[in-house]
XYZ file of C-alpha atoms in Angstrom:
559
model
C 72.482 9.897 43.182
C 74.879 11.234 40.507
C 76.205 7.710 39.927
C 72.633 6.488 39.315
C 72.048 9.188 36.722
C 75.259 8.322 34.927
C 74.288 4.671 34.899
C 70.912 5.494 33.306
C 72.652 7.568 30.632
C 74.994 4.710 29.857
C 72.061 2.346 29.550
C 70.256 4.726 27.167
C 73.378 5.029 24.980
C 73.746 1.250 24.911
C 70.121 0.798 23.875
C 70.534 3.372 21.089
C 73.676 1.615 19.817
C 71.869 -1.713 19.898
C 69.059 -0.311 17.807
C 71.559 1.018 15.327
C 73.248 -2.368 15.140
C 69.994 -4.239 14.646
C 68.146 -1.908 12.293
C 71.090 -0.424 10.380
C 72.131 3.188 10.332
C 70.148 3.825 7.165
C 66.899 3.321 9.107
C 67.579 6.027 11.747
C 67.901 9.806 11.409
C 71.355 10.886 10.421
C 73.039 13.140 13.002
C 74.788 16.363 12.106
C 78.423 16.142 13.371
C 77.951 19.536 14.928
C 75.176 18.135 17.101
C 72.811 20.975 16.208
C 70.314 18.995 14.063
C 69.542 15.657 12.489
C 68.505 14.590 8.992
C 65.571 12.351 7.968
C 66.351 9.112 6.138
C 65.877 9.021 2.372
C 62.253 9.278 1.181
C 62.338 5.740 -0.224
C 62.733 4.309 3.295
C 59.700 6.151 4.817
C 56.471 4.000 5.006
C 53.720 5.224 2.692
C 51.188 7.527 4.347
C 47.839 9.067 3.487
C 47.257 12.686 2.673
C 46.577 13.467 6.345
C 49.758 11.700 7.482
C 48.087 8.505 8.763
C 49.282 5.060 7.839
C 46.916 2.831 5.841
C 45.988 0.754 8.904
C 45.473 3.706 11.235
C 42.087 5.286 12.133
C 41.295 8.485 10.317
C 37.974 9.906 11.587
C 35.738 10.023 14.655
C 31.956 9.745 14.228
C 29.484 10.999 16.866
C 25.717 10.648 17.103
C 23.508 12.521 17.820
C 24.990 15.921 17.068
C 22.092 17.870 18.643
C 19.553 16.550 21.130
C 16.652 18.024 23.097
C 15.904 16.079 26.274
C 13.807 16.538 29.413
C 15.717 17.139 32.636
C 16.455 14.006 34.643
C 16.550 11.718 31.598
C 19.637 9.954 30.233
C 20.888 10.724 26.737
C 22.980 8.066 25.009
C 25.871 9.344 22.886
C 27.525 6.901 20.471
C 30.976 7.376 18.963
C 32.697 5.317 16.287
C 36.243 5.314 14.928
C 36.588 4.799 11.185
C 39.617 3.994 9.072
C 40.386 5.018 5.478
C 37.878 2.353 4.372
C 34.186 2.522 5.437
C 34.731 0.028 8.287
C 34.846 0.884 11.999
C 37.851 0.073 14.159
C 37.646 -1.828 17.444
C 39.737 -1.374 20.615
C 40.206 2.343 19.910
C 40.397 4.734 22.865
C 37.784 7.524 23.040
C 37.931 10.281 25.637
C 34.769 12.155 26.668
C 34.703 15.658 28.144
C 31.779 17.911 29.216
C 32.760 21.543 28.692
C 33.051 23.625 31.874
C 30.409 26.255 32.477
C 27.573 24.070 31.190
C 25.311 21.571 32.887
C 25.192 17.793 32.940
C 27.407 14.912 34.020
C 28.260 11.393 32.881
C 26.176 8.569 34.349
C 27.443 5.430 32.631
C 29.828 4.358 29.884
C 30.835 1.353 27.806
C 31.999 -1.201 30.445
C 35.429 -2.806 30.598
C 35.772 -6.582 30.128
C 38.501 -8.930 31.328
C 39.071 -10.224 27.807
C 40.220 -6.718 26.850
C 43.556 -7.420 28.530
C 43.968 -10.640 26.555
C 43.523 -8.634 23.348
C 46.010 -5.975 24.525
C 43.335 -3.334 25.051
C 44.752 -1.257 27.923
C 42.447 1.743 27.537
C 40.790 0.953 30.890
C 37.260 2.324 30.158
C 35.982 4.225 33.187
C 34.354 7.405 34.430
C 37.266 9.417 35.777
C 35.251 12.422 37.010
C 31.592 13.475 36.560
C 32.671 15.421 33.475
C 35.472 13.214 32.099
C 35.274 9.577 30.960
C 37.296 7.103 28.923
C 35.881 4.296 26.801
C 36.994 1.888 24.091
C 35.251 0.922 20.847
C 33.594 -2.466 21.277
C 34.528 -5.680 19.518
C 30.914 -6.862 19.324
C 27.472 -5.385 18.741
C 25.347 -4.772 21.830
C 21.846 -3.444 22.565
C 21.166 -1.069 25.442
C 17.716 -1.883 26.851
C 17.431 0.975 29.399
C 15.962 -1.601 31.779
C 12.412 -1.250 30.412
C 10.205 -3.884 28.732
C 9.515 -1.525 25.808
C 11.820 -2.450 22.877
C 11.192 0.907 21.180
C 13.545 2.731 23.564
C 16.430 0.302 23.020
C 19.676 1.668 21.547
C 21.791 -0.452 19.182
C 25.599 -0.121 19.403
C 27.545 -1.696 16.541
C 30.966 -3.264 16.608
C 33.543 -0.472 16.411
C 31.380 1.927 18.439
C 31.375 2.990 22.081
C 28.896 4.911 24.227
C 28.293 7.064 27.291
C 25.150 8.434 28.944
C 24.666 12.014 30.113
C 22.055 13.541 32.408
C 21.234 16.898 33.974
C 18.831 17.732 36.821
C 18.473 21.373 35.722
C 17.800 23.243 32.502
C 20.713 24.325 30.373
C 23.000 23.077 27.618
C 25.695 20.388 27.721
C 28.592 20.493 25.246
C 30.062 16.988 25.144
C 33.302 16.466 23.203
C 34.486 13.015 22.111
C 38.183 12.656 21.186
C 40.052 9.705 19.624
C 43.785 10.276 20.414
C 44.964 7.675 17.902
C 43.734 9.770 14.970
C 46.529 11.982 13.642
C 44.367 14.630 11.966
C 43.307 17.190 14.547
C 40.349 18.177 12.383
C 38.917 14.645 12.413
C 39.750 13.226 15.808
C 37.185 15.215 17.793
C 33.437 15.916 17.566
C 31.077 17.815 19.889
C 27.455 16.984 20.695
C 25.025 19.606 22.022
C 22.297 18.541 24.481
C 19.558 21.015 25.389
C 17.921 20.137 28.713
C 14.396 21.477 29.155
C 11.920 21.370 32.037
C 8.802 21.070 29.892
C 6.150 18.671 28.724
C 3.441 19.248 26.131
C 0.218 17.865 24.734
C -0.668 18.408 21.092
C -4.365 18.640 20.066
C -6.097 15.426 18.940
C -7.739 15.019 15.498
C -11.210 16.511 15.156
C -14.317 15.747 13.052
C -16.890 18.479 12.466
C -19.430 19.414 9.781
C -18.009 21.174 6.748
C -18.057 24.943 7.006
C -17.838 25.051 10.826
C -14.899 26.423 12.800
C -12.630 24.448 15.099
C -9.984 25.472 17.653
C -6.742 23.496 18.078
C -5.085 23.947 21.505
C -1.577 22.883 22.568
C -0.785 22.816 26.308
C 2.769 23.296 27.663
C 3.654 22.746 31.364
C 6.746 22.206 33.473
C 7.771 18.619 33.970
C 9.027 19.199 37.501
C 5.928 20.739 39.115
C 3.237 20.690 36.353
C 2.979 24.510 36.400
C 2.040 26.205 33.084
C 4.742 27.623 30.838
C 3.980 30.983 29.260
C 5.846 32.604 26.384
C 6.545 29.418 24.410
C 5.649 29.456 20.715
C 3.470 26.922 18.864
C 3.485 26.946 15.059
C 0.513 25.443 13.159
C 0.828 24.736 9.415
C -1.779 23.220 7.061
C -0.064 20.596 4.891
C -2.944 19.080 2.893
C -6.672 18.703 2.358
C -9.427 21.014 1.080
C -8.910 24.795 1.164
C -8.718 26.043 4.767
C -6.908 28.674 6.827
C -6.286 29.987 10.332
C -7.914 33.045 11.849
C -7.749 35.972 11.590
C -6.260 36.303 8.073
C -7.060 32.829 6.745
C -3.368 32.012 6.147
C -2.051 28.466 5.980
C 0.476 29.040 8.807
C 0.102 30.731 12.172
C 2.392 30.995 15.233
C 0.769 31.433 18.640
C 2.350 32.163 22.043
C 1.282 30.200 25.116
C -0.715 32.254 27.598
C -0.512 32.307 31.390
C -2.286 28.936 31.472
C 0.295 27.410 29.098
C -2.201 27.150 26.216
C -1.680 28.172 22.577
C -4.854 28.027 20.450
C -5.446 28.453 16.714
C -8.836 28.506 14.946
C -9.171 26.779 11.589
C -11.987 27.410 9.111
C -12.933 26.954 5.459
C -13.518 29.749 2.932
C -16.135 27.511 1.292
C -17.696 24.394 2.897
C -16.222 21.264 1.362
C -15.767 17.689 2.613
C -12.312 16.251 3.207
C -9.515 16.109 5.776
C -7.033 18.911 6.449
C -3.700 17.757 7.896
C -1.929 20.137 10.257
C 1.775 20.038 11.242
C 2.646 21.390 14.700
C 6.011 22.629 16.028
C 6.784 23.614 19.627
C 9.435 26.359 19.814
C 11.301 27.383 22.962
C 11.465 31.168 23.403
C 14.655 33.038 22.568
C 14.854 34.402 26.120
C 15.557 30.920 27.562
C 19.081 29.582 28.065
C 20.397 28.236 24.765
C 18.186 30.490 22.648
C 15.236 29.723 20.375
C 14.936 26.301 18.765
C 12.300 23.706 17.875
C 11.712 21.396 20.825
C 9.177 18.956 19.347
C 6.938 18.429 16.327
C 3.726 16.539 15.716
C 0.651 16.169 13.488
C -3.112 16.459 13.838
C -6.043 16.660 11.422
C -9.434 18.229 10.904
C -12.049 16.191 9.038
C -14.801 18.245 7.426
C -17.873 16.017 7.380
C -20.698 16.489 4.883
C -23.464 14.457 3.265
C -23.250 13.777 -0.453
C -25.530 12.920 -3.333
C -24.457 11.013 -6.442
C -26.454 9.651 -9.374
C -25.674 7.275 -12.199
C -28.003 6.215 -15.024
C -27.386 3.375 -17.477
C -29.548 1.988 -20.264
C -29.432 0.314 -23.680
C -27.411 2.055 -26.349
C -29.635 0.827 -29.203
C -33.211 -0.403 -29.446
C -36.045 -0.755 -31.920
C -39.514 0.697 -32.019
C -41.832 -1.249 -29.736
C -39.022 -2.672 -27.600
C -38.879 -2.412 -23.813
C -36.004 -0.278 -22.571
C -34.726 -0.923 -19.050
C -32.926 1.965 -17.328
C -30.948 1.349 -14.159
C -30.766 4.331 -11.777
C -28.263 4.277 -8.924
C -28.452 6.983 -6.280
C -25.963 7.063 -3.401
C -24.682 9.150 -0.496
C -20.864 9.203 -0.805
C -20.522 11.554 2.181
C -19.854 10.694 5.809
C -23.091 12.213 7.190
C -26.692 11.122 6.493
C -28.800 13.034 3.988
C -32.521 13.710 4.322
C -35.474 14.135 1.956
C -33.905 12.391 -1.019
C -36.132 12.469 -4.108
C -35.400 11.014 -7.561
C -37.277 12.403 -10.590
C -37.282 11.030 -14.150
C -39.098 13.124 -16.762
C -39.239 10.706 -19.688
C -38.451 12.323 -23.050
C -40.772 12.276 -26.067
C -40.659 8.862 -27.701
C -40.657 6.850 -24.440
C -43.734 5.636 -22.575
C -43.579 4.547 -18.941
C -44.447 0.885 -18.294
C -43.394 0.048 -14.719
C -40.590 0.422 -12.202
C -38.958 -1.331 -9.294
C -39.608 -0.190 -6.652
C -42.957 1.269 -7.699
C -42.824 4.998 -8.421
C -45.266 7.880 -8.358
C -46.305 8.990 -11.854
C -48.071 11.994 -13.293
C -48.969 12.986 -16.883
C -47.604 9.616 -17.993
C -44.061 10.944 -18.238
C -43.028 12.244 -14.841
C -41.791 9.385 -12.639
C -40.767 10.108 -9.044
C -39.308 8.101 -6.145
C -39.391 9.724 -2.650
C -36.516 7.886 -0.950
C -36.293 10.070 2.188
C -33.382 9.302 4.548
C -30.097 7.892 3.248
C -27.278 6.957 5.602
C -23.629 7.771 4.940
C -22.297 5.534 2.175
C -25.724 4.101 1.380
C -26.585 3.192 -2.224
C -30.035 2.558 -3.698
C -30.826 1.017 -7.107
C -33.966 1.789 -9.113
C -35.135 0.208 -12.385
C -37.505 1.789 -14.904
C -39.026 0.051 -17.915
C -40.225 2.179 -20.817
C -41.533 1.440 -24.313
C -39.920 2.918 -27.412
C -42.735 4.495 -29.410
C -40.844 6.110 -32.294
C -37.494 6.085 -34.013
C -34.784 8.548 -33.234
C -32.265 9.374 -30.538
C -33.557 9.959 -27.009
C -31.747 11.068 -23.876
C -33.307 9.988 -20.592
C -32.104 12.393 -17.868
C -32.705 11.709 -14.177
C -32.334 14.222 -11.351
C -31.910 13.702 -7.599
C -32.396 16.316 -4.873
C -32.017 16.328 -1.083
C -32.056 18.675 1.886
C -29.280 21.232 2.176
C -29.461 22.063 -1.528
C -27.784 18.845 -2.680
C -28.466 17.929 -6.308
C -27.230 15.386 -8.845
C -28.063 14.622 -12.477
C -27.134 11.999 -15.068
C -28.392 10.922 -18.514
C -28.429 7.819 -20.696
C -28.845 8.036 -24.490
C -30.538 5.433 -26.680
C -30.796 5.224 -30.458
C -34.148 3.779 -31.562
C -34.476 2.362 -35.082
C -37.286 0.826 -37.175
C -37.106 -2.495 -39.069
C -37.018 -1.939 -42.882
C -39.983 -3.572 -44.730
C -39.448 -6.620 -46.941
C -36.372 -8.819 -47.281
C -32.916 -7.334 -46.996
C -31.370 -5.987 -50.203
C -28.884 -8.198 -52.016
C -25.309 -6.891 -51.989
C -24.121 -5.252 -55.185
C -21.084 -6.242 -57.230
C -17.827 -5.987 -55.300
C -19.523 -5.823 -51.915
C -17.826 -8.087 -49.329
C -19.970 -11.127 -48.587
C -20.881 -11.771 -44.945
C -19.349 -14.782 -43.237
C -21.633 -17.257 -41.451
C -25.424 -17.317 -41.285
C -27.306 -14.139 -42.167
C -28.037 -11.744 -39.285
C -31.649 -10.657 -39.034
C -32.658 -7.119 -38.210
C -33.040 -6.652 -34.420
C -36.591 -7.028 -33.234
C -38.279 -7.205 -29.839
C -36.208 -8.419 -26.923
C -35.862 -12.193 -26.974
C -33.003 -12.588 -24.439
C -33.401 -11.831 -20.755
C -30.429 -11.067 -18.503
C -30.262 -10.772 -14.747
C -27.026 -9.596 -13.112
C -26.573 -10.008 -9.370
C -23.658 -9.210 -7.085
C -22.722 -7.734 -3.701
C -23.481 -4.098 -2.979
C -20.532 -3.660 -0.583
C -17.025 -5.072 -0.278
C -13.603 -4.245 1.145
C -10.355 -3.657 -0.727
C -8.705 -7.024 -1.336
C -11.971 -9.001 -1.316
C -12.832 -11.352 -4.158
C -16.429 -10.843 -5.244
C -18.567 -12.913 -7.616
C -21.196 -11.481 -9.958
C -23.790 -13.988 -11.228
C -25.427 -13.725 -14.666
C -28.706 -15.516 -15.424
C -29.396 -15.655 -19.190
C -32.851 -16.796 -20.369
C -34.054 -17.313 -23.964
C -37.530 -15.747 -24.244
C -37.772 -16.344 -28.008
C -39.685 -19.147 -29.718
C -36.522 -20.339 -31.477
C -33.140 -21.547 -30.244
C -30.570 -18.869 -29.415
C -27.323 -19.662 -31.216
C -23.897 -18.075 -30.912
C -24.638 -16.541 -27.522
C -21.822 -14.067 -26.717
C -21.061 -12.339 -23.420
C -19.162 -9.038 -23.105
C -18.275 -7.803 -19.625
C -16.701 -4.403 -18.907
C -15.679 -3.352 -15.399
C -14.287 -0.200 -13.789
C -10.574 0.210 -12.897
C -11.318 -0.436 -9.231
C -12.071 -4.070 -10.103
C -9.493 -6.548 -11.379
C -9.799 -9.846 -13.231
C -7.310 -12.691 -13.402
C -6.550 -11.944 -17.063
C -5.540 -8.397 -16.128
C -7.804 -6.455 -18.513
C -10.880 -4.279 -18.066
C -13.059 -6.265 -20.489
C -13.924 -9.952 -20.991
C -15.363 -11.369 -24.246
C -16.590 -14.980 -24.125
C -18.918 -17.299 -26.037
C -21.460 -19.257 -24.016
C -20.392 -22.394 -25.890
C -23.861 -23.968 -26.033
C -27.149 -23.098 -27.708
C -30.122 -22.035 -25.620
C -33.451 -23.625 -26.624
C -36.629 -21.598 -26.051
C -37.311 -21.025 -22.355
C -33.915 -22.435 -21.268
C -31.656 -20.632 -18.784
C -27.868 -20.545 -18.371
C -26.019 -19.240 -15.295
C -22.480 -17.859 -15.392
C -20.330 -16.341 -12.645
C -17.429 -13.925 -12.985
C -15.009 -13.420 -10.089
C -13.298 -10.052 -9.630
C -10.957 -8.616 -7.034
C -11.581 -5.246 -5.378
C -8.395 -3.210 -5.949
C -9.164 0.219 -4.466
C -11.857 2.019 -2.473
C -14.710 3.728 -4.280
C -17.823 2.921 -6.236
C -17.194 0.449 -9.062
C -19.528 -1.137 -11.628
C -19.629 -4.195 -13.873
C -21.528 -3.909 -17.161
C -22.580 -7.009 -19.107
C -23.964 -7.316 -22.653
C -25.404 -10.592 -23.931
C -26.186 -11.117 -27.634
C -27.088 -13.985 -29.943
C -27.320 -14.488 -33.693
C -30.358 -12.648 -34.990
C -31.333 -11.315 -31.556
C -31.089 -7.859 -30.059
C -28.370 -7.462 -27.382
C -29.451 -6.887 -23.801
C -27.331 -5.060 -21.181
C -27.292 -4.908 -17.424
C -25.062 -3.266 -14.818
C -24.249 -4.009 -11.178
C -22.272 -1.766 -8.825
C -20.708 -2.027 -5.397
C -19.187 0.375 -2.901
C -15.677 -0.642 -1.781
C -14.270 0.488 1.539
C -10.565 0.851 2.295
């Protein structure tokens, strides 16, 4: 036996001498003649290293995901580790060791499998599960996708090249501390990371969205039970927080946040209400918190969202009419009444008390009149989102500025009001005065003073549309005068919710042809609905020597 030991020593000395002969003495540590120590070679012969002592091609950091995870008992949690070099790229064929800390719960189920080609590429890490709490894996050379064996692609886990994985499970509640270690990394601070997995025996059901009339109260209830036997869990905390919508709060103090403990039935309820009834939708964020008395302490287990829609009827009114007119002319006022709410409204009545200077002629639909000035339409029931258009024709009896105000009322105290102003002028007697010296001369034929309406305009279009639709409004222009209408011009203005191909909010065009007496021209304008809401198109048609005439058409756009 002693002879064998001596032989091994001789072989070791021979190998050392051979290395010295091949590499040169300058490449090996210099030995102190006393035999007590050795000296490093000169600094110029040492390969360059990084600040942490690693060579440029060596791995420098271990990455681990996720760092913290909450999982139900019996499920499998996938942990992914990657080994990165000094550049942002991951390294393949790097050994990673996995260890579950003693005293906790959980065990390894599966890990990144070993392939035969690993040996051909000199990967001798031998990935395997050594014990239930210790496993070895190697960063992969190709990207893979873990499907979990289900047809649902949403639970798949993607593993990139340069990463490796293991799965952990636990049949009981508790916490697993899983440490991943890359031995090839020199820096002790960067070669290891620990993931924390909290295993819980719980399942929960957050409250669904609710729709109720504005001003009423509503109770949100979250239910928490055990996953293993469906028994209720008491003492858990549920936090409700209002994140948007009209003013609202939780009982009893009306605050925007409340935390409730589950009762013996596993239910945590919170009542939401409004200080003042108002339509809209309140969004509520929900967090489920495990009690501090449980193993692992207090932490947020899950989060979710719900909403409370406060429904209410609405009443809106819009009045449009001519901006200018002359004495004796017929003024057409367009009255649009609508219910922008999401509940029907009852007993809708529209009332127009004509101001001094206007005389009622007729209306469409026919209205109830009294004293010759009070015009009323009893509309009754209006469904949610419904819009109704009324037209009133009145005669201008005297010059001046008049404001025609219309009011609408409905059940529940709903009211709306809008006005349209018109300036009424008289035609001066005799021929127009000649311009004085230095006065700029008009260009083109002389423009006569506006008289009675000689152009008729009808504007038709859809009353409803959806965002993204292309809608067409049709204009029918008729010459009611006894002479030809020349220089017919069209001006169209539309609300921001409508878009035209030219990208502006107004279109000015000439008809391009003259209209003989009694002749009609039809023109269409195509617009795109850009956003939800109520949007209108206003059109003004004028001709040389004739009074302009205006009309308006509106639609309600849904999202």
